[in-house]
Amino acid sequence: MSRASRGRLRAVVVGATFGAHYARALAAPSAPVELVGVAGTGGKGGRDLAAELGVRYLDLTGTDRIDSAGADLAVVAVRSAVVGGQGDEICRDLLGRGISVLQELPVHSADVVRSARTARRSGAAYAVTGFYEHLAPVRRFIAAARALDAVSPVTSVELRTSVQVLHASLNVLSRLLTSPPGRDIAVHPAAATAKSLVSTDWGDVAVDVLVRNGYDARSPDDNCQPLMGFVLGTPDGELSLPHVHGPTRWEPRLHQDAPGRLRHPEQRLSHLLGPDDWTGDTVFGGLWAEGIARALGGFAEAVATGRQPVGQRDIAALRHWEAVSARLGRPVDLPSAPPKLINIPDLEVCS
């Protein structure tokens, strides 16, 4: 019986840190694949997650093998070699045994190429994901940007992000801009502590990236501020996505037909596209789960049809990330503390 004829493909999630988001989303009855296991190196977090979701736990440090769970595909959310982990080895081991793999970024472009070759030899599928490109607000922004570019070409991009998610930010940028990234990269220190301005180009589009190049080495996934925000400049206005969980904003360029008179005085000067009511509780179980389902749905389709989903755009964006990272240098160690809860009404003051 072919995989496609069995109904939903069966999946295992490797890793229980960020992988927990994948596992919980895929455990839902409406998920595009069937979660049959959580795999890890024997830690309590992975075992607890598997018990919570009612699936098998696979200890990869022992004799357990993911194919013993009957998995057709695996999501590998384990640190890759470029950030000091074993994720690439796990991926190539699975691919070599014919199990398709969706791997979480960051991954070095050379390892992506090696894993893609392994996948082709074994007849499995392999893809990488930056995660954020699948979120509904980001997809809305990408769609709006492409529609805008067709009538008012994008000439510049301003991106704010943190070094922890720089790879994911550039991955989104590669979907906004049709040209590949340029080779010229200039890095200048910003006035703020641990921030740098990276200036480059993607085809005819000038790109400036303000990167917070620092984090708490004791908790490197914490304190990603800013996460990622985009401003696209065109001759007719600016399209922006201040945050991946918020709405897209269009601001038409002000223009005067005559001194003191706007060309379209009745035109709204700011338009919001999409909702702006996500909370910490609803993001993970709602917005993120929907994005994960979308990512796995597309990957499962590639597995079922024998299509190889990893492409040159993914590799080009990763190579650009590697070049930018090399020029940024080592991140600054910035001790992190829990943020204060700001009372929003206190900000709504008027002098």
mmCIF file of C-alpha atoms in Angstrom, residues 15-17 20 23-24 38-53 57:
data_model
loop_
_atom_site.group_PDB
_atom_site.id
_atom_site.type_symbol
_atom_site.label_atom_id
_atom_site.label_comp_id
_atom_site.label_asym_id
_atom_site.label_seq_id
_atom_site.Cartn_x
_atom_site.Cartn_y
_atom_site.Cartn_z
ATOM 1 C CA GLY A 15 13.035 17.724 20.094
ATOM 2 C CA ALA A 16 10.858 18.904 22.953
ATOM 3 C CA THR A 17 11.840 22.566 23.346
ATOM 4 C CA ALA A 20 6.784 21.049 21.704
ATOM 5 C CA ALA A 23 3.990 18.250 18.661
ATOM 6 C CA ARG A 24 0.991 19.937 20.296
ATOM 7 C CA VAL A 38 8.040 12.347 20.217
ATOM 8 C CA ALA A 39 11.760 11.585 19.991
ATOM 9 C CA GLY A 40 14.693 12.886 22.003
ATOM 10 C CA THR A 41 17.726 11.993 24.050
ATOM 11 C CA GLY A 42 15.930 10.703 27.113
ATOM 12 C CA GLY A 43 15.194 13.977 28.872
ATOM 13 C CA LYS A 44 12.232 14.470 31.170
ATOM 14 C CA GLY A 45 10.733 17.200 28.975
ATOM 15 C CA GLY A 46 10.374 14.886 25.992
ATOM 16 C CA ARG A 47 8.942 12.039 28.045
ATOM 17 C CA ASP A 48 6.449 14.357 29.724
ATOM 18 C CA LEU A 49 5.413 15.809 26.358
ATOM 19 C CA ALA A 50 4.807 12.357 24.878
ATOM 20 C CA ALA A 51 2.747 11.362 27.924
ATOM 21 C CA GLU A 52 0.748 14.604 27.714
ATOM 22 C CA LEU A 53 -0.130 13.925 24.079
ATOM 23 C CA TYR A 57 8.385 8.367 23.336
#
